[in-house]
Amino acid sequence: MLRKIRIVLASIFFIAITLMLLDFTGTLHRYFAWMAKIQFLPAVMALNVGVIILLVLLTLVLGRVYCSVICPLGIYQDIVSHLSSKRKGKKMRFTPSPELKWLRYGVWVLFIACLIIGLQPIVALLAPYSAWGRIVQSLFAPLYQWGNNLFAAISARADSYAFYPKEVWLRSIGTLIVAAVTLIVITVLAFKNGRTYCNTICPVGTTLSFFSRFSLLRPVINTEKCRDCHACEKKCKASAINIKEHSVDYSRCVDCFNCIEDCKFGAMRYTFAYGKKKKGTVKAEAPAQVAKATQDKDGSDPGRRAFLIGGAIATTSLALKAQDKKVDGGFADILPKVKPQRETPITPFGSKSVKDFYTRCTACQLCVSACPNNVLRPSTDLSRFMQPEMSYEKGYCRPECVKCSEVCPAGAIRKITAQEKTAHHVGLAKYYKDLCVVTTDKVDCGNCARHCPTGAIIMVKINPDAKNSLSIPAVDESRCIGCGACENLCPARPLSAIRVDGRQDHIIS
């Protein structure tokens, strides 16, 4: 029964989160955005203390159910592992293995260090929810969109507007490669060894493992009923059960409940077991034996030591960040627009500053999937690799759209209204006379001024004294918000004659 409940809940979370990352209409985000906000790393980056406490308490009471029910990457590994078990002779293929402490805690310390010093690309590379977001958005979304376009073509022939076509384009080849490699590695590991990634690489899994050791409810082995058949051991995808010692490693157990369902003798049960001296058994052992089993030769526990040191550093860092948050026509071919080199990247409306945005962003790509105007895309700059930035080759940021601020789970983009958006200045347009068609083709244009939603661009005569003088644009810095309408709609190719550069600190007028 417990296993069935877990499967139902995990299916709901996995399908809802994946569909939300695929959806480009913005419909599903309003219903399922909360599922992104209760993911562990986004909650930490948003300083969402309530969610963090809830997840810790959940682990202290029930064990690592987060990993098997809420985390989409963990659930994906369960799916792959289940499919692998369908092979002939592979149904019972797992064996108990020792905890790889040097790798597990080494990756965790690296993760914490990068989180503190601001190396967010490394943090995003290791975080499970961010990894799944990249996989879905880079690899699955194009297939989903092509399928939508097929239905759009069919419905158009039937004079129906139930579907509308969506442009499919490559936002970042670097992010695509990382997503593909991540998917391949995780799939191979899960296919062969189940939850290897969760219990050796994943920093969220390692963090929760510190608390799951002390969970109130745990799978335990009744030594009197156990017949040493090894069925539970051979089906434990976390390799956490050792029947020879009648033990369960609760730091790696993800509470999938497979062992309980598969035990024919009723020796495995999920019950209150806080205070048991030997992990996994009903029988009590001497405290000295437990200490000997969990400590190194020098009498110290490297996992606990790493957790205490890293936890103290991380807590201090987050406190400082919280403080900083307070103060702080024809038939000719049309050339495609080329992304210009910007001195300062443009971050979304609702972000506080460039620094604050890239410090908090987990690169989960949820805002990229939600953007209906093709403005947001993963950055190729190594200092902010895979984190979104704004660019205007495919569209511009329409004043009425605040989709990205509604879905960001990490607090990198604060929720704003369409009215508030017009008062946020995230960038400033700059005119390049040598590229303008007024200069190159000697014709009047004024496209940028006509389409500027804030009236920040006016056309002024090159020669005020000449009656038939051509006009060029002038930018009113106090009114320009950096939406990119001028850059996107400029007829100059391949570079626009008027381009937006980001502001390091956003201005709210």
Short mmCIF file of C-alpha atoms in Angstrom, two decimals:
data_model
loop_
_atom_site.label_atom_id
_atom_site.label_comp_id
_atom_site.label_asym_id
_atom_site.label_seq_id
_atom_site.Cartn_x
_atom_site.Cartn_y
_atom_site.Cartn_z
CA MET A 1 0.00 0.00 0.00
CA LEU A 2 2.81 2.43 0.90
CA ARG A 3 4.54 1.72 -2.39
CA LYS A 4 1.34 2.41 -4.35
CA ILE A 5 0.80 5.72 -2.54
CA ARG A 6 4.40 6.70 -3.26
CA ILE A 7 4.05 5.82 -6.96
CA VAL A 8 0.81 7.82 -7.32
CA LEU A 9 2.25 10.92 -5.64
CA ALA A 10 5.54 10.66 -7.54
CA SER A 11 3.66 10.32 -10.85
CA ILE A 12 1.64 13.45 -10.12
CA PHE A 13 4.75 15.50 -9.30
CA PHE A 14 6.80 14.15 -12.21
CA ILE A 15 4.12 14.65 -14.87
CA ALA A 16 3.05 18.08 -13.57
CA ILE A 17 6.60 19.48 -13.31
CA THR A 18 7.60 18.10 -16.72
CA LEU A 19 4.48 19.45 -18.43
CA MET A 20 5.01 22.80 -16.76
CA LEU A 21 8.56 22.95 -18.18
CA LEU A 22 7.21 22.01 -21.62
CA ASP A 23 4.21 24.37 -21.63
CA PHE A 24 4.75 27.55 -23.69
CA THR A 25 1.22 28.91 -23.28
CA GLY A 26 1.57 29.86 -19.62
CA THR A 27 -1.55 27.89 -18.72
CA LEU A 28 -0.02 25.21 -16.51
CA HIS A 29 2.28 27.56 -14.61
CA ARG A 30 -0.58 29.11 -12.69
CA TYR A 31 -1.54 25.69 -11.32
CA PHE A 32 1.79 23.93 -10.81
CA ALA A 33 4.32 26.73 -10.12
CA TRP A 34 4.21 25.85 -6.41
CA MET A 35 5.79 22.48 -7.22
CA ALA A 36 8.89 24.31 -8.43
CA LYS A 37 8.97 26.50 -5.35
CA ILE A 38 9.15 23.52 -2.99
CA GLN A 39 12.23 22.11 -4.72
CA PHE A 40 15.14 22.26 -2.29
CA LEU A 41 17.71 24.50 -4.02
CA PRO A 42 15.19 27.08 -5.34
CA ALA A 43 13.78 27.35 -1.81
CA VAL A 44 17.30 27.95 -0.44
CA MET A 45 18.12 30.60 -3.07
CA ALA A 46 14.79 32.34 -2.43
CA LEU A 47 15.52 32.26 1.33
CA ASN A 48 12.14 30.57 1.70
CA VAL A 49 12.63 29.51 5.30
CA GLY A 50 9.17 27.98 5.60
CA VAL A 51 9.74 25.54 2.73
CA ILE A 52 13.23 24.63 3.94
CA ILE A 53 11.96 23.88 7.45
CA LEU A 54 9.07 21.87 5.98
CA LEU A 55 11.41 19.72 3.87
CA VAL A 56 13.78 19.15 6.80
CA LEU A 57 10.90 18.18 9.09
CA LEU A 58 9.49 15.91 6.39
CA THR A 59 12.85 14.13 6.21
CA LEU A 60 13.20 13.90 9.99
CA VAL A 61 9.78 12.28 10.25
CA LEU A 62 9.45 10.15 7.10
CA GLY A 63 13.00 9.87 5.73
CA ARG A 64 14.09 10.86 2.23
CA VAL A 65 10.63 10.85 0.66
CA TYR A 66 11.58 14.13 -1.05
CA CYS A 67 13.96 12.18 -3.29
CA SER A 68 11.39 9.57 -4.27
CA VAL A 69 8.23 11.71 -4.47
CA ILE A 70 9.04 15.40 -5.09
CA CYS A 71 12.36 15.52 -7.01
CA PRO A 72 11.70 14.95 -10.76
CA LEU A 73 15.25 13.77 -11.46
CA GLY A 74 14.99 11.18 -8.69
CA ILE A 75 11.67 9.95 -10.06
CA TYR A 76 13.19 9.72 -13.56
CA GLN A 77 15.90 7.44 -12.19
CA ASP A 78 13.22 5.24 -10.63
CA ILE A 79 11.49 4.96 -14.02
CA VAL A 80 14.72 3.97 -15.78
CA SER A 81 15.63 1.52 -13.04
CA HIS A 82 12.16 -0.05 -13.22
CA LEU A 83 12.45 -0.49 -16.99
CA SER A 84 15.88 -2.04 -16.53
CA SER A 85 14.46 -4.57 -14.07
CA LYS A 86 12.09 -5.80 -16.77
CA ARG A 87 15.01 -7.40 -18.59
CA LYS A 88 15.36 -11.15 -18.29
CA GLY A 89 17.34 -12.06 -15.20
CA LYS A 90 17.67 -8.44 -14.03
CA LYS A 91 14.70 -8.22 -11.70
CA MET A 92 16.88 -8.83 -8.65
CA ARG A 93 20.22 -7.33 -9.67
CA PHE A 94 21.34 -5.09 -6.82
CA THR A 95 23.93 -5.87 -4.15
CA PRO A 96 24.81 -3.98 -0.96
CA SER A 97 27.73 -1.60 -1.36
CA PRO A 98 29.62 0.66 1.03
CA GLU A 99 28.97 4.40 1.07
CA LEU A 100 31.48 6.28 -1.11
CA LYS A 101 32.11 8.97 1.47
CA TRP A 102 35.10 10.56 -0.27
CA LEU A 103 33.07 11.16 -3.45
CA ARG A 104 29.78 11.96 -1.78
CA TYR A 105 31.07 14.52 0.68
CA GLY A 106 33.70 15.82 -1.71
CA VAL A 107 31.00 16.81 -4.21
CA TRP A 108 28.89 18.24 -1.39
CA VAL A 109 31.73 20.43 -0.11
CA LEU A 110 32.42 21.61 -3.69
CA PHE A 111 28.74 22.44 -4.09
CA ILE A 112 28.60 24.44 -0.87
CA ALA A 113 31.84 26.28 -1.73
CA CYS A 114 30.52 27.25 -5.19
CA LEU A 115 27.21 28.32 -3.64
CA ILE A 116 29.03 30.61 -1.21
CA ILE A 117 31.52 32.21 -3.60
CA GLY A 118 28.92 32.60 -6.36
CA LEU A 119 29.99 30.03 -8.97
CA GLN A 120 26.38 29.45 -9.94
CA PRO A 121 27.12 27.51 -13.17
CA ILE A 122 28.72 24.74 -11.08
CA VAL A 123 25.82 24.87 -8.61
CA ALA A 124 23.33 24.62 -11.48
CA LEU A 125 25.28 21.73 -13.00
CA LEU A 126 24.99 19.65 -9.81
CA ALA A 127 21.49 20.61 -8.62
CA PRO A 128 18.92 17.91 -9.54
CA TYR A 129 15.91 20.16 -10.26
CA SER A 130 18.03 22.47 -12.44
CA ALA A 131 19.42 19.46 -14.33
CA TRP A 132 15.92 18.17 -15.07
CA GLY A 133 14.80 21.65 -16.17
CA ARG A 134 17.66 21.82 -18.69
CA ILE A 135 16.96 18.30 -19.96
CA VAL A 136 13.26 19.01 -20.52
CA GLN A 137 13.71 22.46 -22.03
CA SER A 138 16.68 21.62 -24.28
CA LEU A 139 15.87 18.06 -25.37
CA PHE A 140 12.16 17.37 -24.89
CA ALA A 141 10.65 20.82 -25.57
CA PRO A 142 11.56 20.88 -29.31
CA LEU A 143 9.84 17.52 -29.80
CA TYR A 144 6.81 18.77 -27.86
CA GLN A 145 6.69 21.94 -29.97
CA TRP A 146 7.02 20.07 -33.25
CA GLY A 147 4.13 17.87 -32.18
CA ASN A 148 2.12 20.99 -31.37
CA ASN A 149 2.92 22.46 -34.80
CA LEU A 150 1.69 19.26 -36.46
CA PHE A 151 -1.63 19.56 -34.63
CA ALA A 152 -1.72 23.29 -35.53
CA ALA A 153 -1.34 22.46 -39.23
CA ILE A 154 -4.07 19.82 -39.03
CA SER A 155 -6.47 22.09 -37.14
CA ALA A 156 -5.84 24.97 -39.56
CA ARG A 157 -7.05 22.80 -42.43
CA ALA A 158 -10.21 22.20 -40.42
CA ASP A 159 -10.63 25.97 -39.79
CA SER A 160 -9.93 25.45 -36.10
CA TYR A 161 -7.75 27.58 -33.85
CA ALA A 162 -7.39 25.06 -31.04
CA PHE A 163 -3.63 25.05 -31.67
CA TYR A 164 -1.25 27.72 -32.90
CA PRO A 165 2.24 27.16 -34.37
CA LYS A 166 5.31 27.75 -32.20
CA GLU A 167 8.72 28.61 -33.62
CA VAL A 168 11.28 25.95 -32.72
CA TRP A 169 14.84 27.25 -32.44
CA LEU A 170 18.10 26.44 -30.70
CA ARG A 171 18.55 28.81 -27.79
CA SER A 172 22.00 27.62 -26.67
CA ILE A 173 24.12 24.83 -28.11
CA GLY A 174 26.26 24.77 -24.95
CA THR A 175 23.25 24.16 -22.71
CA LEU A 176 21.99 21.55 -25.18
CA ILE A 177 25.27 19.62 -24.96
CA VAL A 178 25.32 19.78 -21.14
CA ALA A 179 21.69 18.61 -20.98
CA ALA A 180 22.38 15.70 -23.36
CA VAL A 181 25.48 14.57 -21.46
CA THR A 182 23.63 14.84 -18.13
CA LEU A 183 20.71 12.77 -19.44
CA ILE A 184 23.01 10.08 -20.84
CA VAL A 185 25.09 9.78 -17.64
CA ILE A 186 22.07 9.66 -15.33
CA THR A 187 20.23 7.21 -17.58
CA VAL A 188 23.19 4.82 -17.80
CA LEU A 189 23.80 4.96 -14.03
CA ALA A 190 20.13 4.38 -13.25
CA PHE A 191 19.83 1.59 -15.83
CA LYS A 192 22.78 -0.29 -14.34
CA ASN A 193 22.81 0.60 -10.67
CA GLY A 194 19.59 2.38 -9.70
CA ARG A 195 20.08 5.37 -7.43
CA THR A 196 23.88 5.74 -7.86
CA TYR A 197 23.65 9.40 -8.87
CA CYS A 198 21.41 10.29 -5.92
CA ASN A 199 23.70 8.70 -3.36
CA THR A 200 27.12 9.70 -4.72
CA ILE A 201 26.78 12.96 -6.69
CA CYS A 202 23.54 14.77 -5.86
CA PRO A 203 24.24 17.47 -3.22
CA VAL A 204 20.57 17.72 -2.26
CA GLY A 205 20.46 14.00 -1.59
CA THR A 206 23.59 14.29 0.54
CA THR A 207 22.13 17.20 2.49
CA LEU A 208 18.93 15.33 3.24
CA SER A 209 20.89 12.20 4.14
CA PHE A 210 22.23 13.97 7.23
CA PHE A 211 18.67 14.29 8.51
CA SER A 212 17.33 10.94 7.28
CA ARG A 213 19.75 9.14 9.61
CA PHE A 214 17.55 10.36 12.48
CA SER A 215 14.10 9.94 10.91
CA LEU A 216 11.30 8.80 13.19
CA LEU A 217 9.78 6.38 10.69
CA ARG A 218 12.05 3.95 8.85
CA PRO A 219 12.05 0.59 7.08
CA VAL A 220 13.35 -1.90 9.64
CA ILE A 221 14.21 -5.61 9.55
CA ASN A 222 12.60 -7.95 12.03
CA THR A 223 15.42 -10.43 12.62
CA GLU A 224 13.04 -13.03 14.04
CA LYS A 225 10.95 -13.15 10.86
CA CYS A 226 13.77 -12.69 8.36
CA ARG A 227 14.74 -15.87 6.46
CA ASP A 228 17.86 -14.34 4.87
CA CYS A 229 16.43 -14.79 1.38
CA HIS A 230 18.12 -11.54 0.22
CA ALA A 231 15.04 -10.53 -1.84
CA CYS A 232 14.86 -7.05 -0.30
CA GLU A 233 18.63 -6.61 -0.66
CA LYS A 234 18.65 -7.56 -4.34
CA LYS A 235 15.79 -5.18 -5.15
CA CYS A 236 17.10 -2.16 -3.20
CA LYS A 237 18.00 0.37 -5.91
CA ALA A 238 19.91 2.43 -3.32
CA SER A 239 22.07 -0.59 -2.36
CA ALA A 240 21.29 0.34 1.24
CA ILE A 241 20.21 -3.07 2.61
CA ASN A 242 22.72 -5.62 3.90
CA ILE A 243 20.95 -8.83 4.95
CA LYS A 244 24.19 -10.41 6.19
CA GLU A 245 24.32 -7.73 8.88
CA HIS A 246 20.53 -7.17 8.94
CA SER A 247 21.10 -3.45 8.44
CA VAL A 248 19.69 -0.56 6.42
CA ASP A 249 21.77 2.51 5.57
CA TYR A 250 19.22 5.27 6.20
CA SER A 251 21.48 7.94 4.74
CA ARG A 252 20.97 6.31 1.32
CA CYS A 253 17.48 4.83 1.70
CA VAL A 254 14.98 6.89 -0.34
CA ASP A 255 11.86 5.26 1.12
CA CYS A 256 10.64 3.67 -2.10
CA PHE A 257 9.07 0.85 -0.01
CA ASN A 258 9.98 -1.81 -2.59
CA CYS A 259 11.61 -3.91 0.11
CA ILE A 260 8.44 -3.94 2.22
CA GLU A 261 6.22 -4.93 -0.71
CA ASP A 262 8.60 -7.69 -1.86
CA CYS A 263 9.28 -9.34 1.50
CA LYS A 264 7.29 -12.61 1.56
CA PHE A 265 7.81 -13.18 5.27
CA GLY A 266 6.71 -9.78 6.60
CA ALA A 267 10.18 -9.13 7.99
CA MET A 268 10.41 -5.64 6.50
CA ARG A 269 8.15 -2.94 7.87
CA TYR A 270 7.95 0.84 7.92
CA THR A 271 7.59 1.78 11.55
CA PHE A 272 8.63 4.09 14.34
CA ALA A 273 12.29 3.29 14.94
CA TYR A 274 13.87 6.39 16.42
CA GLY A 275 16.56 5.51 18.93
CA LYS A 276 17.44 2.10 17.51
CA LYS A 277 21.12 1.58 18.08
CA LYS A 278 21.91 -0.50 15.02
CA LYS A 279 20.59 0.85 11.78
CA GLY A 280 17.87 -1.22 10.20
CA THR A 281 17.16 -3.81 12.87
CA VAL A 282 14.56 -4.21 15.56
CA LYS A 283 17.09 -5.66 17.99
CA ALA A 284 19.19 -3.19 19.97
CA GLU A 285 22.99 -3.22 20.02
CA ALA A 286 25.59 -1.60 22.21
CA PRO A 287 26.28 2.07 21.48
CA ALA A 288 29.97 1.30 21.06
CA GLN A 289 29.19 -0.99 18.13
CA VAL A 290 27.25 1.74 16.36
CA ALA A 291 30.02 4.22 16.90
CA LYS A 292 32.55 1.77 15.52
CA ALA A 293 30.41 1.09 12.43
CA THR A 294 29.90 4.76 11.58
CA GLN A 295 33.27 6.29 12.48
CA ASP A 296 36.64 6.30 10.80
CA LYS A 297 39.79 4.89 12.31
CA ASP A 298 40.60 8.17 14.01
CA GLY A 299 37.18 8.12 15.73
CA SER A 300 35.63 10.87 13.61
CA ASP A 301 32.72 10.76 11.22
CA PRO A 302 33.71 12.62 8.01
CA GLY A 303 30.09 12.96 6.89
CA ARG A 304 28.98 14.61 10.12
CA ARG A 305 32.10 16.78 10.25
CA ALA A 306 31.60 17.94 6.65
CA PHE A 307 27.94 18.68 7.35
CA LEU A 308 28.66 20.74 10.46
CA ILE A 309 31.44 22.76 8.83
CA GLY A 310 29.64 23.24 5.53
CA GLY A 311 26.34 23.95 7.25
CA ALA A 312 27.88 26.65 9.41
CA ILE A 313 29.54 28.30 6.41
CA ALA A 314 26.39 28.06 4.30
CA THR A 315 24.21 29.49 7.08
CA THR A 316 26.58 32.44 7.49
CA SER A 317 26.63 33.02 3.75
CA LEU A 318 22.83 32.95 3.44
CA ALA A 319 22.50 35.34 6.37
CA LEU A 320 24.86 37.78 4.64
CA LYS A 321 22.90 37.41 1.42
CA ALA A 322 19.66 38.11 3.27
CA GLN A 323 21.19 41.26 4.73
CA ASP A 324 22.46 42.28 1.31
CA LYS A 325 18.95 41.76 -0.03
CA LYS A 326 17.58 44.30 2.38
CA VAL A 327 20.11 47.08 1.60
CA ASP A 328 21.05 46.05 -1.38
CA GLY A 329 8.86 43.28 -48.94
CA GLY A 330 10.41 42.39 -51.91
CA PHE A 331 11.84 39.09 -52.89
CA ALA A 332 15.31 39.64 -51.49
CA ASP A 333 16.51 37.41 -48.70
CA ILE A 334 16.33 39.03 -45.27
CA LEU A 335 19.38 38.40 -43.18
CA PRO A 336 18.66 37.15 -39.66
CA LYS A 337 19.56 39.39 -36.78
CA VAL A 338 22.80 38.66 -34.94
CA LYS A 339 23.14 38.88 -31.18
CA PRO A 340 25.28 41.95 -30.38
CA GLN A 341 28.09 42.06 -27.84
CA ARG A 342 26.65 43.80 -24.79
CA GLU A 343 28.83 45.45 -22.16
CA THR A 344 26.32 44.41 -19.50
CA PRO A 345 23.86 41.51 -19.81
CA ILE A 346 20.15 42.29 -19.63
CA THR A 347 18.35 40.46 -16.84
CA PRO A 348 14.54 40.13 -16.63
CA PHE A 349 12.12 42.73 -15.31
CA GLY A 350 11.61 41.97 -11.64
CA SER A 351 15.26 41.17 -10.95
CA LYS A 352 16.97 43.57 -8.57
CA SER A 353 20.31 43.83 -10.36
CA VAL A 354 22.59 41.80 -12.59
CA LYS A 355 24.60 40.57 -9.60
CA ASP A 356 21.56 39.68 -7.52
CA PHE A 357 19.91 37.84 -10.41
CA TYR A 358 22.90 35.66 -11.25
CA THR A 359 23.57 34.98 -7.56
CA ARG A 360 20.08 33.58 -7.02
CA CYS A 361 19.28 31.98 -10.38
CA THR A 362 19.48 28.16 -10.39
CA ALA A 363 19.33 27.87 -14.21
CA CYS A 364 16.26 25.63 -14.07
CA GLN A 365 15.02 27.16 -17.38
CA LEU A 366 11.46 27.57 -16.11
CA CYS A 367 11.39 31.26 -17.04
CA VAL A 368 12.81 30.37 -20.48
CA SER A 369 9.96 27.93 -21.06
CA ALA A 370 7.39 30.46 -19.83
CA CYS A 371 8.61 33.38 -22.01
CA PRO A 372 6.11 33.75 -24.89
CA ASN A 373 8.21 36.30 -26.77
CA ASN A 374 11.44 34.29 -27.29
CA VAL A 375 13.41 36.85 -25.33
CA LEU A 376 14.94 34.69 -22.61
CA ARG A 377 17.67 32.19 -23.46
CA PRO A 378 20.51 30.46 -21.61
CA SER A 379 23.74 32.44 -21.57
CA THR A 380 26.90 31.11 -23.26
CA ASP A 381 29.18 33.27 -21.10
CA LEU A 382 31.18 30.99 -18.79
CA SER A 383 30.65 33.24 -15.77
CA ARG A 384 26.87 32.79 -16.03
CA PHE A 385 26.72 29.67 -18.21
CA MET A 386 23.21 28.22 -18.66
CA GLN A 387 21.63 31.04 -16.64
CA PRO A 388 19.05 33.07 -18.60
CA GLU A 389 19.67 36.43 -20.19
CA MET A 390 17.52 38.66 -22.37
CA SER A 391 18.20 39.19 -26.08
CA TYR A 392 16.01 40.62 -28.81
CA GLU A 393 16.76 38.83 -32.09
CA LYS A 394 13.52 36.81 -32.00
CA GLY A 395 11.23 39.22 -30.18
CA TYR A 396 11.06 41.89 -27.51
CA CYS A 397 9.82 42.01 -23.93
CA ARG A 398 6.24 43.22 -24.22
CA PRO A 399 5.14 45.61 -21.44
CA GLU A 400 2.03 43.58 -20.60
CA CYS A 401 3.93 40.29 -20.10
CA VAL A 402 5.18 39.30 -16.62
CA LYS A 403 5.26 35.51 -17.08
CA CYS A 404 8.84 35.03 -15.91
CA SER A 405 8.22 36.87 -12.65
CA GLU A 406 5.22 34.64 -11.93
CA VAL A 407 7.10 31.34 -12.23
CA CYS A 408 10.61 31.96 -10.85
CA PRO A 409 10.97 29.67 -7.81
CA ALA A 410 14.33 30.99 -6.59
CA GLY A 411 13.53 34.66 -5.99
CA ALA A 412 15.89 35.77 -8.77
CA ILE A 413 12.90 37.41 -10.47
CA ARG A 414 10.48 39.01 -8.04
CA LYS A 415 6.79 38.90 -8.88
CA ILE A 416 5.62 42.19 -10.42
CA THR A 417 2.50 43.44 -12.17
CA ALA A 418 2.30 44.82 -15.72
CA GLN A 419 1.81 48.30 -14.23
CA GLU A 420 4.93 47.96 -12.09
CA LYS A 421 6.95 46.66 -15.03
CA THR A 422 6.78 49.96 -16.91
CA ALA A 423 8.58 51.61 -13.97
CA HIS A 424 11.49 49.12 -14.03
CA HIS A 425 14.53 50.17 -16.06
CA VAL A 426 16.63 47.07 -16.84
CA GLY A 427 18.51 48.46 -19.82
CA LEU A 428 19.18 51.50 -21.97
CA ALA A 429 18.95 51.83 -25.77
CA LYS A 430 21.94 53.24 -27.65
CA TYR A 431 21.93 54.51 -31.26
CA TYR A 432 24.64 53.55 -33.78
CA LYS A 433 24.42 56.03 -36.64
CA ASP A 434 26.74 54.15 -39.03
CA LEU A 435 24.41 51.13 -39.07
CA CYS A 436 21.14 53.05 -39.51
CA VAL A 437 19.33 52.82 -42.87
CA VAL A 438 19.01 56.59 -42.77
CA THR A 439 22.79 56.74 -43.14
CA THR A 440 23.40 53.67 -45.33
CA ASP A 441 20.37 53.96 -47.67
CA LYS A 442 19.55 57.67 -47.34
CA VAL A 443 15.89 56.99 -46.57
CA ASP A 444 13.59 57.98 -43.74
CA CYS A 445 12.68 55.25 -41.24
CA GLY A 446 11.56 56.01 -37.70
CA ASN A 447 10.56 52.40 -36.99
CA CYS A 448 12.12 52.46 -33.52
CA ALA A 449 10.26 55.61 -32.50
CA ARG A 450 6.92 54.37 -33.80
CA HIS A 451 7.09 51.14 -31.80
CA CYS A 452 8.66 52.33 -28.54
CA PRO A 453 6.01 51.54 -25.89
CA THR A 454 7.27 54.17 -23.45
CA GLY A 455 7.82 57.02 -25.95
CA ALA A 456 11.51 57.12 -25.07
CA ILE A 457 12.61 57.58 -28.71
CA ILE A 458 11.94 60.69 -30.77
CA MET A 459 13.11 61.51 -34.29
CA VAL A 460 15.22 64.62 -34.76
CA LYS A 461 16.41 66.17 -38.02
CA ILE A 462 20.05 65.70 -38.95
CA ASN A 463 20.08 69.26 -40.28
CA PRO A 464 17.45 71.35 -38.44
CA ASP A 465 17.75 74.17 -40.95
CA ALA A 466 17.03 72.00 -43.99
CA LYS A 467 13.35 71.51 -44.83
CA ASN A 468 13.77 68.04 -46.33
CA SER A 469 16.40 66.82 -43.86
CA LEU A 470 16.31 63.17 -42.88
CA SER A 471 15.66 62.32 -39.22
CA ILE A 472 17.51 60.04 -36.83
CA PRO A 473 16.44 58.68 -33.42
CA ALA A 474 17.33 60.22 -30.08
CA VAL A 475 16.85 58.30 -26.82
CA ASP A 476 15.40 59.81 -23.65
CA GLU A 477 17.32 57.89 -20.98
CA SER A 478 14.80 58.73 -18.27
CA ARG A 479 11.99 56.97 -20.16
CA CYS A 480 13.79 53.98 -21.71
CA ILE A 481 13.11 50.76 -19.77
CA GLY A 482 15.17 48.39 -21.95
CA CYS A 483 12.29 46.33 -23.40
CA GLY A 484 14.11 45.89 -26.74
CA ALA A 485 11.23 46.81 -29.06
CA CYS A 486 13.46 49.26 -30.90
CA GLU A 487 16.28 46.74 -31.32
CA ASN A 488 13.99 43.93 -32.45
CA LEU A 489 12.01 46.00 -34.96
CA CYS A 490 14.97 47.91 -36.43
CA PRO A 491 15.25 47.04 -40.17
CA ALA A 492 19.06 47.17 -40.14
CA ARG A 493 20.72 43.78 -40.65
CA PRO A 494 22.49 41.79 -39.32
CA LEU A 495 23.08 44.16 -36.39
CA SER A 496 20.41 46.60 -35.30
CA ALA A 497 21.29 50.28 -35.45
CA ILE A 498 19.74 50.80 -32.05
CA ARG A 499 20.62 48.30 -29.36
CA VAL A 500 19.99 47.82 -25.66
CA ASP A 501 22.69 47.42 -23.07
CA GLY A 502 21.85 46.18 -19.58
CA ARG A 503 21.99 48.17 -16.35
CA GLN A 504 24.08 46.70 -13.53
CA ASP A 505 21.59 48.02 -10.96
CA HIS A 506 18.02 48.27 -12.09
CA ILE A 507 16.21 51.57 -11.60
CA ILE A 508 12.62 51.79 -10.41
CA SER A 509 11.08 55.15 -11.26
#
